[in-house]
Short mmCIF file of C-alpha atoms in Angstrom, two decimals:
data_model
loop_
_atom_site.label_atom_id
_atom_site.label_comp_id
_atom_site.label_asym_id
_atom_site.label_seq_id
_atom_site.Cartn_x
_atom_site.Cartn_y
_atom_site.Cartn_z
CA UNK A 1 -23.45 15.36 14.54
CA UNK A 2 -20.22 16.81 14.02
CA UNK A 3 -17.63 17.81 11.29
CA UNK A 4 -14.49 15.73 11.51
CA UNK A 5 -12.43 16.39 8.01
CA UNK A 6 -12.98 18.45 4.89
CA UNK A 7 -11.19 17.41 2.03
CA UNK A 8 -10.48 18.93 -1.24
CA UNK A 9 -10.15 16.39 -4.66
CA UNK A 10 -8.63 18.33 -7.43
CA UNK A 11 -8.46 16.24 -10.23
CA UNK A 12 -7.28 16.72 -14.09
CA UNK A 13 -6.56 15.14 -17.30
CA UNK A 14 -4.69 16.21 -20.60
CA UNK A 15 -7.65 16.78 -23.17
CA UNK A 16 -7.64 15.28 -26.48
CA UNK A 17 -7.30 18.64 -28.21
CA UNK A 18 -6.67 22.02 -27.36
CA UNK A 19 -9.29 24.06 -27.19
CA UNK A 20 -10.58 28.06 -25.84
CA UNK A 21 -12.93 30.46 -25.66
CA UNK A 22 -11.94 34.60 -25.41
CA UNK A 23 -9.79 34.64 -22.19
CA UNK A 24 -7.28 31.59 -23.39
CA UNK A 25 -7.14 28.06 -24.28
CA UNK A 26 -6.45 25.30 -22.46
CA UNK A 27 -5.05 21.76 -23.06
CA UNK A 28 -6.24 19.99 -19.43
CA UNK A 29 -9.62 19.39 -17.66
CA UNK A 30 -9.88 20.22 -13.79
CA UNK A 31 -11.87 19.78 -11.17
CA UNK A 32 -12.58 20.62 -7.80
CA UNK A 33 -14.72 18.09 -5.12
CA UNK A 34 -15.27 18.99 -1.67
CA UNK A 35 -15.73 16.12 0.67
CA UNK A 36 -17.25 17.31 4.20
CA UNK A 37 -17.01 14.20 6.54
CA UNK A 38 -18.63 13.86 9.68
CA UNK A 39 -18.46 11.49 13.12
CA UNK A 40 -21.59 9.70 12.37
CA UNK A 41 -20.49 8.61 9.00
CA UNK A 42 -22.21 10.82 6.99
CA UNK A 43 -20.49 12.28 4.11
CA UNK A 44 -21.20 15.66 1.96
CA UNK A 45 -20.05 16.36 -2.09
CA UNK A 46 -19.55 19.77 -2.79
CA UNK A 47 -18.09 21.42 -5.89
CA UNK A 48 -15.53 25.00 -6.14
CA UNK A 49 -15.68 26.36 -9.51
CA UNK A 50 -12.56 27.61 -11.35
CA UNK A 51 -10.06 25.96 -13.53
CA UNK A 52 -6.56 24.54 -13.34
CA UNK A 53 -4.02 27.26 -11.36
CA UNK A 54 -7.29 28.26 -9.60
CA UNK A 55 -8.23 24.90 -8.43
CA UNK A 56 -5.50 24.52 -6.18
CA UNK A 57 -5.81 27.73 -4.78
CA UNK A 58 -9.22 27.44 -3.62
CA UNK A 59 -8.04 24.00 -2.38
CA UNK A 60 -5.41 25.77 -0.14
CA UNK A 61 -8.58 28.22 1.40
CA UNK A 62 -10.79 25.24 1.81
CA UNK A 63 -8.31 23.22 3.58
CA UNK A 64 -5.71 25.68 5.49
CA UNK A 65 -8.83 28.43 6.16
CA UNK A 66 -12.54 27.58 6.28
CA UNK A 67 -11.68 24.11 7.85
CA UNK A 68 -10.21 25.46 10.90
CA UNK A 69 -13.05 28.10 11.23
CA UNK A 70 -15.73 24.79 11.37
CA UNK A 71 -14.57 21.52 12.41
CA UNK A 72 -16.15 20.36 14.96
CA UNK A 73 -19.51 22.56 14.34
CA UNK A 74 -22.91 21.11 13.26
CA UNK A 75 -23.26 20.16 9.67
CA UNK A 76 -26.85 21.07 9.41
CA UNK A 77 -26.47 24.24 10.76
CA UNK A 78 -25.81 25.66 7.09
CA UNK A 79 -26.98 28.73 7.55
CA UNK A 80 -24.61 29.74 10.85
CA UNK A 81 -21.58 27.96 9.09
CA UNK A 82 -22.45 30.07 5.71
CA UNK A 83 -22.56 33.41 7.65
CA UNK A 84 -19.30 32.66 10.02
CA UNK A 85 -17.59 31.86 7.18
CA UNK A 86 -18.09 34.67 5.07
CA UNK A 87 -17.83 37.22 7.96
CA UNK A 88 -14.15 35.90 9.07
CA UNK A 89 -12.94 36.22 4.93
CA UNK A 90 -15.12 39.07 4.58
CA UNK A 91 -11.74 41.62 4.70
CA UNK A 92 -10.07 39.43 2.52
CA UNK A 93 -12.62 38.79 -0.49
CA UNK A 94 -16.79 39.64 -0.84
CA UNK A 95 -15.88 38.14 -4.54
CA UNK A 96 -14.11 35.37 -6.02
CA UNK A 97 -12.03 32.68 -5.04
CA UNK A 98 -12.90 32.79 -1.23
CA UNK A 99 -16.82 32.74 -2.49
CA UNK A 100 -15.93 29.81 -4.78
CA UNK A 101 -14.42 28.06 -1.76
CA UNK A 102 -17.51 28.67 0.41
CA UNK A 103 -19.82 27.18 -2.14
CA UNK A 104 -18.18 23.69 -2.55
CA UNK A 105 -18.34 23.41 0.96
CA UNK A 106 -21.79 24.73 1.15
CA UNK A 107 -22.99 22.50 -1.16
CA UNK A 108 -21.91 19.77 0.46
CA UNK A 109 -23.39 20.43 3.81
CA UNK A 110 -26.66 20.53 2.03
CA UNK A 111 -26.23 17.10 0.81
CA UNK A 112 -25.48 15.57 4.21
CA UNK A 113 -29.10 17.85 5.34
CA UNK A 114 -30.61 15.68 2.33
CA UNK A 115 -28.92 12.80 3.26
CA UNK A 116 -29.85 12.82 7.20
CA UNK A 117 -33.14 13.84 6.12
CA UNK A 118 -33.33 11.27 3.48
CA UNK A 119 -35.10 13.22 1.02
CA UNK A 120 -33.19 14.75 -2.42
CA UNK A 121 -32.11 18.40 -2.74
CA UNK A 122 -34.98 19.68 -4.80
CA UNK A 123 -37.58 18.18 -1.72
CA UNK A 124 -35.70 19.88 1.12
CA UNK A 125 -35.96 23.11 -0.67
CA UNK A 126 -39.68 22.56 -0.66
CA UNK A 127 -40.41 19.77 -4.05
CA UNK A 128 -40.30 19.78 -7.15
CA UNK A 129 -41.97 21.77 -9.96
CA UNK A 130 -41.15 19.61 -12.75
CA UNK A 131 -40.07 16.05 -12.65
CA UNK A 132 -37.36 16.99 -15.75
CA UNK A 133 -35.90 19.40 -17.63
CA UNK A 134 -34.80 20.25 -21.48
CA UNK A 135 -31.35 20.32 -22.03
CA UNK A 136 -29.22 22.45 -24.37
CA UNK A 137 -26.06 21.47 -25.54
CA UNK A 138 -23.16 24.09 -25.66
CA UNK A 139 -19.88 23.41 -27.89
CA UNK A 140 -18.18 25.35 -30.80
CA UNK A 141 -15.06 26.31 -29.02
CA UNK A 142 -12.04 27.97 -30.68
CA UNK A 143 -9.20 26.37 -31.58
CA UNK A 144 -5.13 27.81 -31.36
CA UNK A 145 -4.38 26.44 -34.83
CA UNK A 146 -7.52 27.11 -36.97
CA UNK A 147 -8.44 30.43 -39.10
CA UNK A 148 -11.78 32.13 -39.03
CA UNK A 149 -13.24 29.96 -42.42
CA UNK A 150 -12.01 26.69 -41.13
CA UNK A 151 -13.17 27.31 -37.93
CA UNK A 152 -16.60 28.63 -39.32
CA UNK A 153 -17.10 25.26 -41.04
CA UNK A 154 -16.45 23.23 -38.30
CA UNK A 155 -18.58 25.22 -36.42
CA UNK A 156 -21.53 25.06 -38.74
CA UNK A 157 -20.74 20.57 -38.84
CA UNK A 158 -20.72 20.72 -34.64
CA UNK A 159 -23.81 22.65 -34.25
CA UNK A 160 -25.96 20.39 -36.98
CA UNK A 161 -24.62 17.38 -34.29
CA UNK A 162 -25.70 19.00 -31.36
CA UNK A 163 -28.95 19.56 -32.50
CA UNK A 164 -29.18 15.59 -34.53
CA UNK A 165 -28.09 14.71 -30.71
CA UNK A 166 -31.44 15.33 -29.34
CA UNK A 167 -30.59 19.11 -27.72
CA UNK A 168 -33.43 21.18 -26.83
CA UNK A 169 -30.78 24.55 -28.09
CA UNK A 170 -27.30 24.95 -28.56
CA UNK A 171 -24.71 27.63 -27.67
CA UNK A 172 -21.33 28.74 -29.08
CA UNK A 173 -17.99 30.45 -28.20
CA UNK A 174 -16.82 33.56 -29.46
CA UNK A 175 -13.54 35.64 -29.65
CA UNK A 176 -12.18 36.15 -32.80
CA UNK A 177 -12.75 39.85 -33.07
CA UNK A 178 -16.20 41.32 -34.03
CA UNK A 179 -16.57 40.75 -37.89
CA UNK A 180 -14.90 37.06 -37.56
CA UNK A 181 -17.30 36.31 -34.98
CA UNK A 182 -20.06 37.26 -36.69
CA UNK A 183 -18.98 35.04 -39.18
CA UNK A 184 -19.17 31.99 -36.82
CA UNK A 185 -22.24 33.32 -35.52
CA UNK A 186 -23.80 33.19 -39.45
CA UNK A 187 -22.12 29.58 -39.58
CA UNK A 188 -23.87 28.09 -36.43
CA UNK A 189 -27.21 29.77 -37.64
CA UNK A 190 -26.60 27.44 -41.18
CA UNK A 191 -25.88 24.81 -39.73
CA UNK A 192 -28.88 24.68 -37.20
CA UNK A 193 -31.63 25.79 -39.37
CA UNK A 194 -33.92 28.74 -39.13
CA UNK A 195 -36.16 27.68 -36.68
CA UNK A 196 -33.61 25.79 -33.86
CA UNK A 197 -32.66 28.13 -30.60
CA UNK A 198 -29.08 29.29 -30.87
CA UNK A 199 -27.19 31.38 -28.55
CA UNK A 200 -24.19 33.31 -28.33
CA UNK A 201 -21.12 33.38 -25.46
CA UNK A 202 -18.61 36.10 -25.77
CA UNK A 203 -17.50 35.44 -22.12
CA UNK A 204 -17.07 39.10 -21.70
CA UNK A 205 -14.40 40.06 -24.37
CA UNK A 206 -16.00 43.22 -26.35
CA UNK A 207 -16.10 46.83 -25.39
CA UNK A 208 -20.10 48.02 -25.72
CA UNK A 209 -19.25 49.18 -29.41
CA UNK A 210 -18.02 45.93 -30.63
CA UNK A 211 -21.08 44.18 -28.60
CA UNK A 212 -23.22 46.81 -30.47
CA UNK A 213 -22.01 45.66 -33.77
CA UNK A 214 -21.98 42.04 -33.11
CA UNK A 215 -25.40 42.15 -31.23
CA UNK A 216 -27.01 43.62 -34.17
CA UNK A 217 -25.89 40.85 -36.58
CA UNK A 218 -27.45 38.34 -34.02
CA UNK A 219 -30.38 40.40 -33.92
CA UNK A 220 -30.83 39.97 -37.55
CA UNK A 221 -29.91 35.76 -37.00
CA UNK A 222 -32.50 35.49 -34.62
CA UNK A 223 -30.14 34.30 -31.39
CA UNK A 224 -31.56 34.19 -28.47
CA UNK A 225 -29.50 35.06 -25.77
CA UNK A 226 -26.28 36.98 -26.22
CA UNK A 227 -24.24 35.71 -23.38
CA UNK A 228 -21.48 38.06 -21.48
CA UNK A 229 -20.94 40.50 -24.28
CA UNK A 230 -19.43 43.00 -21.68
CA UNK A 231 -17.19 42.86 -18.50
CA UNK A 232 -18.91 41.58 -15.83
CA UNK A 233 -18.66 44.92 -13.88
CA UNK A 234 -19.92 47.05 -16.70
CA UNK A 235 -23.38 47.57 -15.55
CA UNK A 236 -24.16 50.59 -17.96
CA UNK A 237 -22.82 48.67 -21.16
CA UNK A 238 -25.33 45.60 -20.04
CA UNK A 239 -28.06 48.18 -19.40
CA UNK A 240 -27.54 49.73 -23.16
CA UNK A 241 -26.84 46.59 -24.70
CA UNK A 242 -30.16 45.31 -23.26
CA UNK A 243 -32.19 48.75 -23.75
CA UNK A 244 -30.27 48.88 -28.03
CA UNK A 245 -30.65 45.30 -29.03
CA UNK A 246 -33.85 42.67 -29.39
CA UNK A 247 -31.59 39.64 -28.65
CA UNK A 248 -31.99 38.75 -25.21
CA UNK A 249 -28.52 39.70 -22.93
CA UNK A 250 -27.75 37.13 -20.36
CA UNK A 251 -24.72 37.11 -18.30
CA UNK A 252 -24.27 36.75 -14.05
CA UNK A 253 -21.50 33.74 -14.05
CA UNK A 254 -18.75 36.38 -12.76
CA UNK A 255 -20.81 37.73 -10.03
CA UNK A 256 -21.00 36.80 -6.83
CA UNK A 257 -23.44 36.41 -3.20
CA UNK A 258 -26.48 38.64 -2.96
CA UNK A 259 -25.24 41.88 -2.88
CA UNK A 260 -23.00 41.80 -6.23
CA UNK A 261 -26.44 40.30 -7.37
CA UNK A 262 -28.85 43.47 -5.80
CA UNK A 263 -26.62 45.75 -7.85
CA UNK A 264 -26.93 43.78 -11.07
CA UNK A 265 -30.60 43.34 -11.07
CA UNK A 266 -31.24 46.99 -9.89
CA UNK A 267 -29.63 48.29 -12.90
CA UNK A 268 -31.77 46.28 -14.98
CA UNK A 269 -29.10 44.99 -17.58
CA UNK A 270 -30.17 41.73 -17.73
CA UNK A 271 -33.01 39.59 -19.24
CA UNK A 272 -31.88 36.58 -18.31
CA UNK A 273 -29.81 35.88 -15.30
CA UNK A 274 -27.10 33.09 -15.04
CA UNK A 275 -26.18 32.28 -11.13
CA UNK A 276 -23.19 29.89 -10.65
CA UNK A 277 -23.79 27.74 -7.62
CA UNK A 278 -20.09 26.97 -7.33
CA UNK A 279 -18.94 30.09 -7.27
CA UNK A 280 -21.30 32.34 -5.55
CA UNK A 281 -21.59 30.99 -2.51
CA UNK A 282 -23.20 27.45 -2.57
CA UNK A 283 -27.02 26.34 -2.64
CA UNK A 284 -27.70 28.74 0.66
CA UNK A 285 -26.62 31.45 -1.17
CA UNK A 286 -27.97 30.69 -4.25
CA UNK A 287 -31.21 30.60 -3.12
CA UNK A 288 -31.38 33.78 -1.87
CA UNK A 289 -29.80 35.07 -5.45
CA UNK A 290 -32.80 33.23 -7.30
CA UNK A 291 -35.35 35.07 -4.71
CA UNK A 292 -33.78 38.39 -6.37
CA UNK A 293 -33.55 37.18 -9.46
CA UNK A 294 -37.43 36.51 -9.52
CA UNK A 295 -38.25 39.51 -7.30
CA UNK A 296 -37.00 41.69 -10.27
CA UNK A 297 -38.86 39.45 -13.02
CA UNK A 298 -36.09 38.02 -14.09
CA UNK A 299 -36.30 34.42 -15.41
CA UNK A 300 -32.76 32.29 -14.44
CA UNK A 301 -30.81 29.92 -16.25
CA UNK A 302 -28.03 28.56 -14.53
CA UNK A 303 -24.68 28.46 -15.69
CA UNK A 304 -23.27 24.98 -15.33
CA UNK A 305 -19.58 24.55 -15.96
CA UNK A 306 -17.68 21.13 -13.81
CA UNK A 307 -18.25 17.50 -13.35
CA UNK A 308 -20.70 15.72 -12.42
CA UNK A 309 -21.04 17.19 -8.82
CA UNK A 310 -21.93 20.12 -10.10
CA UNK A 311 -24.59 18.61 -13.07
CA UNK A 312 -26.51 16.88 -10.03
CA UNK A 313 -26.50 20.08 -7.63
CA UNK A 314 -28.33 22.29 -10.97
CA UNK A 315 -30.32 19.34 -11.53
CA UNK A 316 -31.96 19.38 -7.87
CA UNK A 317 -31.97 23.34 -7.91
CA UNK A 318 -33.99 23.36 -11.32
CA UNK A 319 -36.43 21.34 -10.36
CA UNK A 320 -36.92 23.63 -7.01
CA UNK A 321 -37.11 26.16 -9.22
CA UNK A 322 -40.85 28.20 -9.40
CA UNK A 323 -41.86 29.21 -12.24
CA UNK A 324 -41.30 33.14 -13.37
CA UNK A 325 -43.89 33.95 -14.53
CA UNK A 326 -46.68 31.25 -13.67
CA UNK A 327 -48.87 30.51 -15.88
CA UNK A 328 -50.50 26.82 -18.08
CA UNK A 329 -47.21 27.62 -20.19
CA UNK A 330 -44.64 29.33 -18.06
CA UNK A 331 -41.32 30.02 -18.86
CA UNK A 332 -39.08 27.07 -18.49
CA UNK A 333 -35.26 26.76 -17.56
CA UNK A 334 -32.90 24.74 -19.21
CA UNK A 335 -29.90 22.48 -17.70
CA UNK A 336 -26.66 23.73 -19.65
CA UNK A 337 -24.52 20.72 -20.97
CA UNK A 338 -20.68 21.02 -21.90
CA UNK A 339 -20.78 18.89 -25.25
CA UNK A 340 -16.86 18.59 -25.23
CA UNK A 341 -14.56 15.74 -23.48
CA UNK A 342 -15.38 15.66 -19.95
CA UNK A 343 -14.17 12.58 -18.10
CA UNK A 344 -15.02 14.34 -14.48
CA UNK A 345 -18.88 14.95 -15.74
CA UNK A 346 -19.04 11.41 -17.70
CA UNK A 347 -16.91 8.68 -15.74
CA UNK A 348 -16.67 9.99 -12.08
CA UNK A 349 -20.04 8.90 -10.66
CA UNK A 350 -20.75 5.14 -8.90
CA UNK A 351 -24.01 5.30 -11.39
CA UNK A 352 -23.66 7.64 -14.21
CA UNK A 353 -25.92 10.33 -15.06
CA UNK A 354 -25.84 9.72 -18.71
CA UNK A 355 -27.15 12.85 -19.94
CA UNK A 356 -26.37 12.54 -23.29
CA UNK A 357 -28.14 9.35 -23.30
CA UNK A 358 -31.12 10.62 -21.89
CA UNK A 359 -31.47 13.63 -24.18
CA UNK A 360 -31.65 11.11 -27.03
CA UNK A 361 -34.18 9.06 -25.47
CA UNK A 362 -36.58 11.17 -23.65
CA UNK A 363 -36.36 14.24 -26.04
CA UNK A 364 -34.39 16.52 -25.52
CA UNK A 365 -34.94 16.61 -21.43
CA UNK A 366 -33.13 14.95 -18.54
CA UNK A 367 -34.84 13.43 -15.35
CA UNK A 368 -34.32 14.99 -11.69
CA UNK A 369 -31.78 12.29 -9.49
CA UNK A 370 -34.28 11.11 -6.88
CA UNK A 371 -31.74 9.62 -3.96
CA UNK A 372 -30.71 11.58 -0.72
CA UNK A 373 -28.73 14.61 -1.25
CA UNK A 374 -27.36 16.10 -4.53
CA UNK A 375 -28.79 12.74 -5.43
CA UNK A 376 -25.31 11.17 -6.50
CA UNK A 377 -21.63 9.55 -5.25
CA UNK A 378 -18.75 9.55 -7.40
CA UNK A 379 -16.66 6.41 -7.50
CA UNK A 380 -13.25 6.84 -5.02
CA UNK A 381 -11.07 4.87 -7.39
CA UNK A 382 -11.86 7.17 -10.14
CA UNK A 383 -11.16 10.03 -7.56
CA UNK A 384 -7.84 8.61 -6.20
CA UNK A 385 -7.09 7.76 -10.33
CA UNK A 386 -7.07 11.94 -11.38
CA UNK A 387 -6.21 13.25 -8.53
CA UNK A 388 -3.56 15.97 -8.50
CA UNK A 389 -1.16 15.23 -5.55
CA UNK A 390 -0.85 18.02 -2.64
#
């Protein structure tokens, strides 16, 4: 078997409303498919992560500079294609957008293994450890044209819905500045209830002395994780943070392949970690994050941020997941679910995933796609519908 094309879909929309989170807001939805095609009619779906502007860049290294380096090679050779890859872009990036361009493409070569093979992702890692998994729904995003009080009450109305929606937890946005946030942080705590999980994303905006004084509020509001409360390459402001507060600091989106990884877990900043498989380097590489992850007892939840390419791929790698630590009631992941407008996660599948659906029904939890591969095909006409032209 050979490779004959890769293709990159980037697709967007103009969302209903504007919305943000601490970097910016934005007003459109994007996407970014890989489709790996091959002579024996096999085809691979892969996923980059990174929004709008970045979208089409990564297109431009998938297309005009890892497709050169591997038509014509083995698809199922994963492994050799991963480490040629990253070797020729290896003076030009260890981080980032190349990585984020590897992984859609990875990804997709592992669904043509499960494909060929005919078994789902989560068997050709080696099975499944649970047959579902609970879901927690994140929301609460800023808006440009809303104070801190209004936005508090909304807040407080969206998290109550998540939660009457069947969600297993819920997360929120911050960015505000410390004492408003805290504010929205007190308003999501009201509106969930004292006893429902809640957690906190500052998507690295504070300096260690703001994330001091907001962590301590959510220590006293019972959060559970506090979510990128520092820049991603502050590794002594994660390891005080984590050492100063008793809500648990989570963060990992922004980092990238094993060795970025080695250095975060040997400092010991983290509690929980939070992999990106679209960004850091596809399932191969992901794997061998989770291995270091778990070799430093620490448990993973992964960060899930795309369509629906990129819900099936966490899906199969969830339920591959061992348990950390074992044990007749071990420590359980959860599948993270964007609760706002998402045509690319809702519509673009042949068969729809209908995770909201499921949550209702079944409790909160979400059952592992069982077919070949990432276990899913989106529907072309949808594709050729939002897709943004060359």
């Amino acid at each position: 078997m050979k490779i004959t094309a890769i293709t990159s879909h980037v697709l967007q929309y103009d969302m209903p409303e504007v919305l943000g989170y601490s970097q910016q807001y934005y007003a459109k939805r994007t996407a970014h498919l890989v489709e790996v095609s091959t002579d024996e009619g096999v085809t691979g779906w892969g996923e980059c992560f990174g929004p709008g502007a970045i979208a089409l860049a990564n297109k431009g290294i998938v297309e005009g500079v890892i497709a050169p380096m591997i038509l014509g090679l083995d698809p199922l050779d994963r492994d050799v294609i991963w480490h040629k890859v990253y070797n020729l872009m290896r003076d030009h990036g260890q981080k980032g957008m190349p990585m984020q361009s590897l992984s859609g493409v990875d990804i997709a070569l592992w669904d043509i293994a499960g494909k060929v093979a005919d078994m789902p992702l989560h068997k050709l890692i080696g099975g499944a450890h649970r047959a579902d998994v609970p879901v927690y729904g994140y929301g609460m995003m800023l808006r440009p044209d809303m104070d801190a009080p209004s936005l508090a009450a909304l807040f407080a109305d969206e998290a109550a819905a998540i939660r009457d929606a069947g969600f297993t937890a819920t997360k929120m946005k911050t960015g505000l500045g410390p004492r408003k946030d805290v504010v929205l942080c007190q308003a999501v705590r009201d509106g969930v209830g004292a006893e429902f999980k809640f957690m906190v994303d500052a998507n690295h905006c504070y300096t260690t002395s703001d994330a001091f004084y907001v962590g301590r509020a959510l220590d006293e509001l019972e959060a559970y994780w506090f979510e990128e409360p520092v820049a991603p390459e502050d590794h002594d402001g994660y390891r005080e943070l984590r050492a100063g507060l008793k809500t648990n600091i989570s963060g990992g989106e922004a980092e990238f392949g094993r060795w970025g990884w080695r250095a975060i877990l040997e400092n010991r900043g983290l509690d929980i970690a939070q992999p990106e498989v679209c960004a850091l380097g596809g399932v191969s590489e992901y794997l061998r994050v989770l291995a270091l992850c778990h070799a430093h007892f620490t448990p993973v939840v992964n960060h899930v941020w795309g369509s629906a390419i990129a819900v099936a791929t966490n899906l199969q790698l969830l339920a591959a997941m061992p348990p950390m630590p074992g044990g007749l009631h071990p420590w359980e992941p959860m599948l993270e679910f964007d609760t706002t407008d998402n045509k690319f996660r809702d519509d673009l599948l042949a068969e729809p995933l209908d995770i909201q659906g499921q949550v209702k029904a079944n409790g909160g939890r979400v059952a592992i796609p069982t077919a070949p591969g990432i276990g899913v095909e989106p529907d072309r006409d949808f594709i050729e519908h939002y897709a943004v032209a060359a």
